[in-house]
Short mmCIF file of C-alpha atoms and ligand atoms in Angstrom, two decimals:
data_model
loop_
_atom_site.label_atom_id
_atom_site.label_comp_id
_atom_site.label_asym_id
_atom_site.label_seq_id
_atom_site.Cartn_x
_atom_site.Cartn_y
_atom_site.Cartn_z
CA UNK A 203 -40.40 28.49 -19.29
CA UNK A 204 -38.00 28.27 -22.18
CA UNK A 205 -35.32 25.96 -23.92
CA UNK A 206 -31.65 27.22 -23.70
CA UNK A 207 -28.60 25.95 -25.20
CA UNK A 208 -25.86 26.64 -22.75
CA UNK A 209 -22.30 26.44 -23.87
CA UNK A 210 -19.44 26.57 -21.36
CA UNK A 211 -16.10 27.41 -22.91
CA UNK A 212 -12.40 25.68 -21.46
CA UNK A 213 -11.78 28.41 -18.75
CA UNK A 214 -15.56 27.43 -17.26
CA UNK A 215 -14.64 23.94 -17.06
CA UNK A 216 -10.63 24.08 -16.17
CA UNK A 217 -11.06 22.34 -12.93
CA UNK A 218 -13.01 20.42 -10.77
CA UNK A 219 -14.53 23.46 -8.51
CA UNK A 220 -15.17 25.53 -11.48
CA UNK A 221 -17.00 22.63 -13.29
CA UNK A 222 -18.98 22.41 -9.82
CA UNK A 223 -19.83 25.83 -10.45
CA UNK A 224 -20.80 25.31 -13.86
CA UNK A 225 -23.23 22.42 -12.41
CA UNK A 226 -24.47 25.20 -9.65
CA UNK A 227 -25.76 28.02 -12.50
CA UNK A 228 -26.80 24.90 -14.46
CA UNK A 229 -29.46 23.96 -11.73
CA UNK A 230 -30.63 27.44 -11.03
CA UNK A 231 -31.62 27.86 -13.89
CA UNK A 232 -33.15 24.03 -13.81
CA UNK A 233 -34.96 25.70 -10.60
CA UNK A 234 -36.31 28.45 -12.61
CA UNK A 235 -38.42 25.82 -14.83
CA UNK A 236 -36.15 26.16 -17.81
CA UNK A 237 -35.50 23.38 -20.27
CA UNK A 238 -31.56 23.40 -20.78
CA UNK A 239 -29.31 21.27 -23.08
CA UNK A 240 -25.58 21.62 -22.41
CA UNK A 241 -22.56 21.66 -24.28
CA UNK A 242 -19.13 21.63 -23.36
CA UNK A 243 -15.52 22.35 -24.76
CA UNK A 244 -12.49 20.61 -23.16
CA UNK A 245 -10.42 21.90 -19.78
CA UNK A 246 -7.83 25.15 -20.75
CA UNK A 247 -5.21 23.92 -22.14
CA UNK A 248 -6.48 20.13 -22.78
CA UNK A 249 -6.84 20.51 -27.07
CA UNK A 250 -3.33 22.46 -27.32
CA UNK A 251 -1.86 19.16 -25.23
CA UNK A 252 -3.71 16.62 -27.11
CA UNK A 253 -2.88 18.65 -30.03
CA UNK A 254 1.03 18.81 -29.08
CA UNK A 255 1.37 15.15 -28.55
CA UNK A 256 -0.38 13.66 -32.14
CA UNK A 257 1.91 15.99 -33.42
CA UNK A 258 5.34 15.29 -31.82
CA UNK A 259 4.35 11.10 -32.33
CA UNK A 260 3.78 11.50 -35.89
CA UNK A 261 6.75 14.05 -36.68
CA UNK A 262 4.49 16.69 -37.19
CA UNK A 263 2.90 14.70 -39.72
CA UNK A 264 -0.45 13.55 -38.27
CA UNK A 265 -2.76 11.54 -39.84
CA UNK A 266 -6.68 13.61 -39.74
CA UNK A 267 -8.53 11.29 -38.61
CA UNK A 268 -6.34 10.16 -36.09
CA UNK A 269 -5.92 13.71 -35.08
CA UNK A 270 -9.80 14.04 -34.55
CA UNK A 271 -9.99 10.98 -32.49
CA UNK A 272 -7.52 12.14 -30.13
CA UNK A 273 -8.37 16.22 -29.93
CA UNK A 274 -12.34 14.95 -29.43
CA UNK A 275 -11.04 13.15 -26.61
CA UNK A 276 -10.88 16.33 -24.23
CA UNK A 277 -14.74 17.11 -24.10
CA UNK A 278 -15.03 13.52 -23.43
CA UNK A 279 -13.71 14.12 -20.11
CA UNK A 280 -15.48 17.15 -19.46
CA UNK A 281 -18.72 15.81 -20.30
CA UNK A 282 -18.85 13.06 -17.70
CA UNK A 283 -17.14 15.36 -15.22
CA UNK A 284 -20.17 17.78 -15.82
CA UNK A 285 -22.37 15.00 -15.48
CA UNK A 286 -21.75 13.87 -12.06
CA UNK A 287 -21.12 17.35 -10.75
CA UNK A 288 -24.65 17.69 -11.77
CA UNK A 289 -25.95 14.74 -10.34
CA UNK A 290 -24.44 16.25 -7.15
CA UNK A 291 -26.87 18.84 -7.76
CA UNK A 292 -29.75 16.52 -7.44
CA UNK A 293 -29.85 17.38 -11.21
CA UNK A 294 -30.82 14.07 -13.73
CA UNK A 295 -27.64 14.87 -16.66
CA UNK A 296 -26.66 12.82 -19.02
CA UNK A 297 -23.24 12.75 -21.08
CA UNK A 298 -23.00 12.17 -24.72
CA UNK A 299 -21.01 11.93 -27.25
CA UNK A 300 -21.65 13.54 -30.90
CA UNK A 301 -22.14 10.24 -31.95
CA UNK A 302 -24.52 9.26 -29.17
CA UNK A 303 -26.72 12.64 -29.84
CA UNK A 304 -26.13 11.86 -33.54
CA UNK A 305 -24.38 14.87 -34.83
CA UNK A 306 -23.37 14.68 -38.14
CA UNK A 307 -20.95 15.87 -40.33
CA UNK A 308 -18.72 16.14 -43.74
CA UNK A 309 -15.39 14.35 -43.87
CA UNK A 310 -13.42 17.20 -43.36
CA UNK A 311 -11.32 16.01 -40.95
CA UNK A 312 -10.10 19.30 -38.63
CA UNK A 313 -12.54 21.62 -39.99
CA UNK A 314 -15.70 19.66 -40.52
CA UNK A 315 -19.06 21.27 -40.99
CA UNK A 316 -22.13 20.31 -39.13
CA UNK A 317 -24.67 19.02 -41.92
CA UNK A 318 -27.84 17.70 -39.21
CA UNK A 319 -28.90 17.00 -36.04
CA UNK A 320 -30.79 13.83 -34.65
CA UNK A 321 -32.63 15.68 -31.98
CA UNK A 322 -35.38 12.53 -31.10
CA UNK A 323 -33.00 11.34 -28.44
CA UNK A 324 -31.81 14.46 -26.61
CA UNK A 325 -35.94 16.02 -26.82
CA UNK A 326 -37.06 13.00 -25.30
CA UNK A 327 -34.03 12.98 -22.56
CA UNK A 328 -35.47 16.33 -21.83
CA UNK A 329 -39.05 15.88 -21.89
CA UNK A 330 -38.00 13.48 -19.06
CA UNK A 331 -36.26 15.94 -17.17
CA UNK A 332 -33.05 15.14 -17.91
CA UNK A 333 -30.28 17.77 -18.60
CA UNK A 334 -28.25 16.54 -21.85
CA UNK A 335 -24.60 17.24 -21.54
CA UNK A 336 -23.15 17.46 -25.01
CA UNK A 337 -19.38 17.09 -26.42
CA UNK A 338 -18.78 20.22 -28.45
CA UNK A 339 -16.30 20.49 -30.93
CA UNK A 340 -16.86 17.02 -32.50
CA UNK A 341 -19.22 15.26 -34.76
CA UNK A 342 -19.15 12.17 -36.58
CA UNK A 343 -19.42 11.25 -40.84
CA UNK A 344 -21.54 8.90 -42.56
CA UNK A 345 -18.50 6.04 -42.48
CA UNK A 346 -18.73 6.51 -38.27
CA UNK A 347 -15.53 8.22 -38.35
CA UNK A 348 -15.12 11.16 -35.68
CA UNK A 349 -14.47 14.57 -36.97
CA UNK A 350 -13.61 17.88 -35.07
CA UNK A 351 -14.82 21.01 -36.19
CA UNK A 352 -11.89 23.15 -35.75
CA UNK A 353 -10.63 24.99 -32.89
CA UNK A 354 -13.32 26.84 -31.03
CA UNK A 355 -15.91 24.97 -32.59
CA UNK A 356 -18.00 24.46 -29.43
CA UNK A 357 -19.34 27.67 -30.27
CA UNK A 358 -20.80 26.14 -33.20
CA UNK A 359 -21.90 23.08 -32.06
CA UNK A 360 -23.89 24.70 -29.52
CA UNK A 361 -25.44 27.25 -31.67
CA UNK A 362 -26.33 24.20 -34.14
CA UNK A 363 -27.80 22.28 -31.52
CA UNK A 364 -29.86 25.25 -30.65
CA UNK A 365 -31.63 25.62 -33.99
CA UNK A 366 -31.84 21.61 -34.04
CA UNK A 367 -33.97 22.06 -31.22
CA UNK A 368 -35.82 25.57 -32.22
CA UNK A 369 -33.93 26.48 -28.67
CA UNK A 370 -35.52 29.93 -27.45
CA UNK A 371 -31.80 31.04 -26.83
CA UNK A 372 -28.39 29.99 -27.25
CA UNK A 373 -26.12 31.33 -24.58
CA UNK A 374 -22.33 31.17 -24.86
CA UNK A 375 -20.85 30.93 -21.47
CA UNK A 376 -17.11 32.13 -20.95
CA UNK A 377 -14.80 33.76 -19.37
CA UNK A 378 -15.43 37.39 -20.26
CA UNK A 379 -19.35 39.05 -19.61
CA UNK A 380 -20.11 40.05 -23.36
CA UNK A 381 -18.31 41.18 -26.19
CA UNK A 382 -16.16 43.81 -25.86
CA UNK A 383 -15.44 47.01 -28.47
CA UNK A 384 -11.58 44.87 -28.49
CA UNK A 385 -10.12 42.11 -26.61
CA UNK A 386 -10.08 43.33 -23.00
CA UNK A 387 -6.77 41.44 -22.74
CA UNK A 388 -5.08 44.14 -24.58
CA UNK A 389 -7.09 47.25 -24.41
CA UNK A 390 -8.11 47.72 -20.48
CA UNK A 391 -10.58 50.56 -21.46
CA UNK A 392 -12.61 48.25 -23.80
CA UNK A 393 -16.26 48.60 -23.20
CA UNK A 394 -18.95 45.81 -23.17
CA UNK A 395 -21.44 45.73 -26.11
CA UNK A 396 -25.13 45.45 -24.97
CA UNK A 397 -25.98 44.78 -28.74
CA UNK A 398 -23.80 43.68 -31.61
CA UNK A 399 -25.32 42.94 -34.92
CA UNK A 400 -24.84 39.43 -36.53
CA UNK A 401 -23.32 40.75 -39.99
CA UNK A 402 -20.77 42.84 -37.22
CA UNK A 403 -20.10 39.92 -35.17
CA UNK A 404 -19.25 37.23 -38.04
CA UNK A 405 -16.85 40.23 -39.13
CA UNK A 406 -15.02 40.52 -35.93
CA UNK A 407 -15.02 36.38 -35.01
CA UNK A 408 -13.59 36.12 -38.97
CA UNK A 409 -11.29 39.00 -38.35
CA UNK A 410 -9.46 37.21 -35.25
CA UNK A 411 -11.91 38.43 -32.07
CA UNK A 412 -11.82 34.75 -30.56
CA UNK A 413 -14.71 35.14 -28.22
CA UNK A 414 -17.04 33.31 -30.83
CA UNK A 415 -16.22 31.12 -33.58
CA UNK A 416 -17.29 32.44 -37.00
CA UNK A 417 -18.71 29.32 -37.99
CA UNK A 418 -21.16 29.78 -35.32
CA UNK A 419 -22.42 33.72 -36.00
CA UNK A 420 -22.73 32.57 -39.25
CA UNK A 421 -25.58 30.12 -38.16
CA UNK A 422 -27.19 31.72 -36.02
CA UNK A 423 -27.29 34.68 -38.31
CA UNK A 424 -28.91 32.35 -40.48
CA UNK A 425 -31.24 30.31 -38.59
CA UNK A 426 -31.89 33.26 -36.78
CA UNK A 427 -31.19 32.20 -33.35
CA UNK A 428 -30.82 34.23 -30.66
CA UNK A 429 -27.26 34.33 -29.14
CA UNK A 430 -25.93 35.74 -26.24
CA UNK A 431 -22.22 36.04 -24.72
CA UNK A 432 -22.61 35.86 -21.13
CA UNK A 433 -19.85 35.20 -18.20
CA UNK A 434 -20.22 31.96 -16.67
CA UNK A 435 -19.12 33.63 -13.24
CA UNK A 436 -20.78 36.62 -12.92
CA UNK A 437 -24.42 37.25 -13.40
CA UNK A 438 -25.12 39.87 -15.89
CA UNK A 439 -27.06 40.09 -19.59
CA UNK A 440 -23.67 39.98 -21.65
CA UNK A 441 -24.41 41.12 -25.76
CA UNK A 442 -26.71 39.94 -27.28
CA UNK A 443 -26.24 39.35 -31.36
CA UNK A 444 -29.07 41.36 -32.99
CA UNK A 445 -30.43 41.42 -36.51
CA UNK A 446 -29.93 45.25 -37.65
CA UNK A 447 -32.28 47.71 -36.50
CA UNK A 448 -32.69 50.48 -39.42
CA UNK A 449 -34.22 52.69 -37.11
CA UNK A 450 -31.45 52.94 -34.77
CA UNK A 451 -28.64 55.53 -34.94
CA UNK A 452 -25.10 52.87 -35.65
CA UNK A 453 -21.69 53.83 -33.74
CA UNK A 454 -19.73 54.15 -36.82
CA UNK A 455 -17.10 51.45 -35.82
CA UNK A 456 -18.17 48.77 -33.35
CA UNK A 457 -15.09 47.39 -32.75
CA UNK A 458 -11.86 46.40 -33.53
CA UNK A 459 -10.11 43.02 -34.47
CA UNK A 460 -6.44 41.83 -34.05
CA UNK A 461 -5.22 38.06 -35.63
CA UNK A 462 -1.82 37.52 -34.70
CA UNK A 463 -1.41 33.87 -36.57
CA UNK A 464 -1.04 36.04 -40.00
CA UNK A 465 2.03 35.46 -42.28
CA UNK A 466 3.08 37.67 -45.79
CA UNK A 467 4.67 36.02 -48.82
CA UNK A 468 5.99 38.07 -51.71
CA UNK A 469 6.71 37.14 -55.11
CA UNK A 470 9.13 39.40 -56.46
CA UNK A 471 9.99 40.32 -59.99
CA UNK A 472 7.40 38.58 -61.74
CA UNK A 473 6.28 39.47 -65.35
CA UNK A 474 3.26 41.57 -65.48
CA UNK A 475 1.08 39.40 -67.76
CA UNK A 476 -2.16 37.73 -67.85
CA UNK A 477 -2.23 34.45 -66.02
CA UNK A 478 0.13 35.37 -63.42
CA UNK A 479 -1.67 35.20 -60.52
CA UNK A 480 -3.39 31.74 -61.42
CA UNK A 481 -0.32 30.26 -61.68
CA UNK A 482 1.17 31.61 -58.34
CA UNK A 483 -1.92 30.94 -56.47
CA UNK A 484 -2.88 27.84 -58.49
CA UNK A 485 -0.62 25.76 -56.53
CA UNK A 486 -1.40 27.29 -53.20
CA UNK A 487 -5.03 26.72 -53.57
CA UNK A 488 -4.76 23.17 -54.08
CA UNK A 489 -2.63 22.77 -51.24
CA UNK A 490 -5.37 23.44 -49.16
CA UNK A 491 -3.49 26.95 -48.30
CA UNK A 492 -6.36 29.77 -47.55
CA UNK A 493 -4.99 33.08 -48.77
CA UNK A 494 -6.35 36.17 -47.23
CA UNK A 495 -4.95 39.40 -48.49
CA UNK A 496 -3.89 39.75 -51.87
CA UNK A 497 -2.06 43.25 -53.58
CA UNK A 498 -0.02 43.54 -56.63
CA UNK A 499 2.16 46.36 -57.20
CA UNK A 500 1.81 47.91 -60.28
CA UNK A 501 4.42 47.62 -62.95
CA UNK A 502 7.60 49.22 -63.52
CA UNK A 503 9.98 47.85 -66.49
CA UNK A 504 7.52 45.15 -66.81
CA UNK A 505 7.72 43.67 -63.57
CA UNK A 506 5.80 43.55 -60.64
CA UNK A 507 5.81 41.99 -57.00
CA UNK A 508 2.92 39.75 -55.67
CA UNK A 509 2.27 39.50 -52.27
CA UNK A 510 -0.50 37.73 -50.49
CA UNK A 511 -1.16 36.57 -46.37
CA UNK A 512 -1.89 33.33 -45.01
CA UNK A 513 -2.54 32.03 -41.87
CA UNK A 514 1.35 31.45 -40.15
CA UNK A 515 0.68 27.51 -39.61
CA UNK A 516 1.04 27.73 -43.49
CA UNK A 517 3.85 30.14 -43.56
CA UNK A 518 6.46 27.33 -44.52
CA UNK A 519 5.00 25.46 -46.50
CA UNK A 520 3.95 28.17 -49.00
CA UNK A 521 7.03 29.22 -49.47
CA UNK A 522 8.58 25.33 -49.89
CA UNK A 523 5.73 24.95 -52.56
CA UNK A 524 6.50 28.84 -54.52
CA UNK A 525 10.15 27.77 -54.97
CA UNK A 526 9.38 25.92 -58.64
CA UNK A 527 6.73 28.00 -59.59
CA UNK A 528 9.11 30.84 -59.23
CA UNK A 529 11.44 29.15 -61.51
CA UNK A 530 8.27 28.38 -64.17
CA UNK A 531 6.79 31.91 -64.26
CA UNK A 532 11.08 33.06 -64.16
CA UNK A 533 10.22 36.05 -61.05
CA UNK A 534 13.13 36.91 -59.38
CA UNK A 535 12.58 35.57 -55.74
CA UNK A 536 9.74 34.55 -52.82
CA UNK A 537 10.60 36.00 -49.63
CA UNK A 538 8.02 36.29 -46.45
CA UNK A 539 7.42 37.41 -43.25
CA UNK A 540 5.94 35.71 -40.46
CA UNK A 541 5.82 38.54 -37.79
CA UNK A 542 3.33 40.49 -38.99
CA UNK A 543 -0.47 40.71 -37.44
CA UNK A 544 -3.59 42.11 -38.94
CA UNK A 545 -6.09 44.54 -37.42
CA UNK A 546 -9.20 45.36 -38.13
CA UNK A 547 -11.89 47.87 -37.62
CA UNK A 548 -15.86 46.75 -37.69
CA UNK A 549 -19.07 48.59 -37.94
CA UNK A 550 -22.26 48.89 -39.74
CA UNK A 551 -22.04 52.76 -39.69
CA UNK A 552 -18.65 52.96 -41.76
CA UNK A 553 -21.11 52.00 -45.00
CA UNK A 554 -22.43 55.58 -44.61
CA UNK A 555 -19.26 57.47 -43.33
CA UNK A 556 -17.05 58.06 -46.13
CA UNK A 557 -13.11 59.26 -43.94
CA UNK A 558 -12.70 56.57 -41.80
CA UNK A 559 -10.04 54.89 -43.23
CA UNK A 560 -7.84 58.54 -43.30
CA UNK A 561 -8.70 58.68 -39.88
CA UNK A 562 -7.44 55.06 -39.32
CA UNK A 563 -4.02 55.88 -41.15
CA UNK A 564 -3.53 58.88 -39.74
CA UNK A 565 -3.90 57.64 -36.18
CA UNK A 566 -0.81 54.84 -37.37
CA UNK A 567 0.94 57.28 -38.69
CA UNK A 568 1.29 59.51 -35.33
CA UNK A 569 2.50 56.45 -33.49
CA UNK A 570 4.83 55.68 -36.34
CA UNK A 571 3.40 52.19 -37.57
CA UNK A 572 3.72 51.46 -41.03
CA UNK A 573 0.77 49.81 -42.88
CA UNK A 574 2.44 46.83 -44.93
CA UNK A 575 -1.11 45.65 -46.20
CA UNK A 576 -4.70 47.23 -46.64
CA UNK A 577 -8.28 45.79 -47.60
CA UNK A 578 -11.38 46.86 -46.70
CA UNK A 579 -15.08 45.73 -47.75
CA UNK A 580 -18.40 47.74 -46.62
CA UNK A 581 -18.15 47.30 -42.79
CA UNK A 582 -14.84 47.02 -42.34
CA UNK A 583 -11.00 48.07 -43.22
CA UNK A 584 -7.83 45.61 -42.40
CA UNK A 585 -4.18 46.40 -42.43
CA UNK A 586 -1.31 44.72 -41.74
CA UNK A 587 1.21 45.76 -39.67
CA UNK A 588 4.75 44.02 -37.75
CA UNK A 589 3.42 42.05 -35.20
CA UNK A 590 5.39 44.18 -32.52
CA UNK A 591 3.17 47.33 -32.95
CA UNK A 592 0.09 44.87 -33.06
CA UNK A 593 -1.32 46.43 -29.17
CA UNK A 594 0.30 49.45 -29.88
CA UNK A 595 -2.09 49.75 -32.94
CA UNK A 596 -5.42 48.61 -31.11
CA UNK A 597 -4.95 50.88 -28.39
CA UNK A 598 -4.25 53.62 -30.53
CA UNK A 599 -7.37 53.14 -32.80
CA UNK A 600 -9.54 52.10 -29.68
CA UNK A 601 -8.71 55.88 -28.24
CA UNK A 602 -9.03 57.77 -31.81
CA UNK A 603 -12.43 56.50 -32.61
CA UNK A 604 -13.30 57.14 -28.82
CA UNK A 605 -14.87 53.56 -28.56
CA UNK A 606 -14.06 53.02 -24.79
CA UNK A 607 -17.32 56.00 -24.08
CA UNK A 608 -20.88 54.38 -24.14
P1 LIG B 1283 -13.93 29.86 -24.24
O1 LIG B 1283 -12.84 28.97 -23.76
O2 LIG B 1283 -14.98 30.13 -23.21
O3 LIG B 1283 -14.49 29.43 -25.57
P2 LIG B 1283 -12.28 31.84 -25.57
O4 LIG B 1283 -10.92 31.99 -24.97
O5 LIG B 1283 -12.42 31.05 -26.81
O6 LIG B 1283 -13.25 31.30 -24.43
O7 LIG B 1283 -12.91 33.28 -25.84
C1 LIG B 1283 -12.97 34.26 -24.80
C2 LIG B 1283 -11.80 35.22 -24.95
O8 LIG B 1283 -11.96 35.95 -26.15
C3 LIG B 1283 -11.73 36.29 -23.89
O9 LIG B 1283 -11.05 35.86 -22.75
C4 LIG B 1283 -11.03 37.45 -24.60
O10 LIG B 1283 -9.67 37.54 -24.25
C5 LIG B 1283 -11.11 37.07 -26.07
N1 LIG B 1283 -11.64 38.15 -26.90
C6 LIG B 1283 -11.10 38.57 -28.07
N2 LIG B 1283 -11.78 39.59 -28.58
C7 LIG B 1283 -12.80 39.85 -27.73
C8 LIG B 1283 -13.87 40.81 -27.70
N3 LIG B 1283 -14.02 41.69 -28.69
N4 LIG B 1283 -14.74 40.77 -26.68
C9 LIG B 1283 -14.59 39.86 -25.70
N5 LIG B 1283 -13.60 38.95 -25.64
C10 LIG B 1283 -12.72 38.93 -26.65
N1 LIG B 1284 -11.67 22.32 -27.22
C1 LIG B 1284 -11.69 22.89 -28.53
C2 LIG B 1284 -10.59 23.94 -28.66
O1 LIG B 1284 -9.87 24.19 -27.72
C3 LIG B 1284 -13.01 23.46 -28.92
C4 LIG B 1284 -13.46 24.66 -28.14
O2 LIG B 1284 -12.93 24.95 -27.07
O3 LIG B 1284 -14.39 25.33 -28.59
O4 LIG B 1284 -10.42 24.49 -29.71
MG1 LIG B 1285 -13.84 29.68 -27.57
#
């Protein structure tokens, strides 16, 4: 007999006969002997509407905490929904809230981070039998307020609750049976990872592969908890996230990212002396804007261009916030792009296979895509390229590196 932590994802609970099934592979594994604890993300489609709405009130000015109090409210629903359907089951569940359970977090309203767990409540729930049924995504600061941990964050509320209660595994339950070598929504030949390193994993999830959120490879790479993508309607043993095994040959790319939300904003003509790029990315730090990518050209006549990504949500406002900094520093211009996508290739092995990234240009270059952008770090190289040759590019690299054969 074990504890799991079972998370079901928004296309596992998107209606009333899949959130019966959900209830269904719930008990069997109830019948089994297991302890489970359960935690929930809102119906398809629920956080983008709740999300729409706060913004169109407010003139796409919404107030945080008001956002978080209306985006939680989707997992309330699905928590009570998952509740009864389990009842049905002749299964003793119980709903709660992240105040209820207590999770806790920072402040951060729309990206908070989990700081503890009250777990007294939920173990002795489940010492009584009882199957807790816990909103994902949300949380709650030491003022009471209700946070939300950004989108996806189920993932890592689930994986957090797991290591609250030294769970045995943590299973992510969604609508694909593992992770795949790229999103098998654009490359049909992708293959299904039995094993995928943690330091591999928090690469690919950080690198745009939504199937987990970062956040939550990042604990359980820490906390060293055992997770596992699984399909919530299929059975099957999905991929497990491994610590490294030294001893075992590594594929020398894993897999391979895409992000479409990316955005590129140049500073041209800027004088190439110290201080420079403080003062252009001063301002854009403190605005909360995350930059990604950063290359400066090197000079000629004593200028030089700047360019940098961020995410596209930001696009705008970068740019609006540049325009007297341009003036201050006297560059010539900011211009941008905001249809451009990155993609990324993954894998432990690439630290001891020096050509990969040739290979990886040379593969864009024979189906004509220009690389705007490039960064790479041990396990993995990035570029950026227009976001119309973004599948074109996967595919491409997904058949050169031959990941689709086992
Ligand atoms: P959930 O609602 O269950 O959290 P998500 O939509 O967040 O599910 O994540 C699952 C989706 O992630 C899949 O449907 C798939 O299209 C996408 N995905 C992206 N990259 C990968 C990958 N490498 N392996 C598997 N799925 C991936
Ligand atoms: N419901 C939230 C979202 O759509 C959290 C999650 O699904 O993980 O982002
Ligand atoms: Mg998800």
């Amino acid at each position: 007999m074990s504890l799991i932590v079972q998370k079901y994802g928004g296309t596992s609970v998107g209606d009333l006969e899949r959130i019966t099934g959900v209830a269904q592979r719930i008990a069997r594994y109830r019948r089994q002997g297991h302890k489970v604890a359960v935690v929930v993300s809102a119906m398809s489609g629920e956080t983008n509407r709740l999300t729409a709405m706060g913004e169109d009130i407010s003139q796409q000015r919404p107030d945080p905490r008001e956002m978080d109090v209306l985006t939680a409210s989707g997992e309330q629903v699905t928590i009570a929904l998952l509740s009864m359907a389990l009842q049905v089951e002749s299964i003793d569940a119980k709903s709660m809230l992240a105040d209820q359970v207590a999770i806790r977090t920072d402040s951060a309203h729309g990206k908070a981070r989990i700081l503890e767990i009250d777990t007294d409540y939920l173990r002795s729930e489940m010492d009584r039998g009882c199957v807790p049924v816990v909103a994902g995504f949300q949380g709650v600061d030491k003022n009471g307020n209700i946070t939300t941990l950004g989108r996806g964050g189920s993932d890592t509320s689930a994986v957090a609750l797991a290591s609250a209660l030294q769970a045995d595994e943590c299973q992510i339950c969604t609508d694909v049976d593992g992770v795949y070598t790229a999103d098998p929504r654009v490359v049909s030949e992708a293959r299904r990872l039995d094993h995928v390193t943690f330091e591999e994993m928090l690469e690919l999830a950080s690198l745009g592969s939504k199937v987990l959120h970062p956040r939550s490879v990042e604990f359980a790479g820490r906390y060293r908890i055992p997770l596992r993508v699984m399909s919530t309607f299929a059975d099957g043993p999905g991929t497990l996230i491994t610590v490294e095994n030294e001893n075992m040959e590594q594929p020398i790319v894993s897999g391979i990212a895409h992000a479409r939300d990316e955005a590129k904003i140049t500073v041209s003509g800027v004088p190439d002396i110290p201080g420079i790029a403080s003062k252009i990315l001063g301002p854009v730090g403190r605005a909360n804007v995350e930059v990604d990518m950063i290359v400066q050209n090197t000079a000629a006549d004593g200028l030089t261009d700047f360019t940098f990504t961020v995410t596209r949500q930001d696009y705008e406002r970068t740019i609006a916030l540049l325009a007297p900094v341009v003036e201050e520093i006297s560059a010539r211009s900011v211009s941008g792009d905001n249809e451009i996508a990155k993609v990324s290739m993954v894998g432990v092995g690439m630290r001891s296979h020096a050509g990969v990234a040739t290979r990886m240009f040379d593969c864009l270059a024979s189906e004509n895509i220009n690389i705007q952008m490039i960064s790479t770090s041990e396990i993995k190289i990035s570029v950026v390229v227009a976001e119309k040759y973004m599948e074109l590019a996967v595919r491409a690299l997904h058949s050169e590196f031959g990941l689709e054969e086992d």
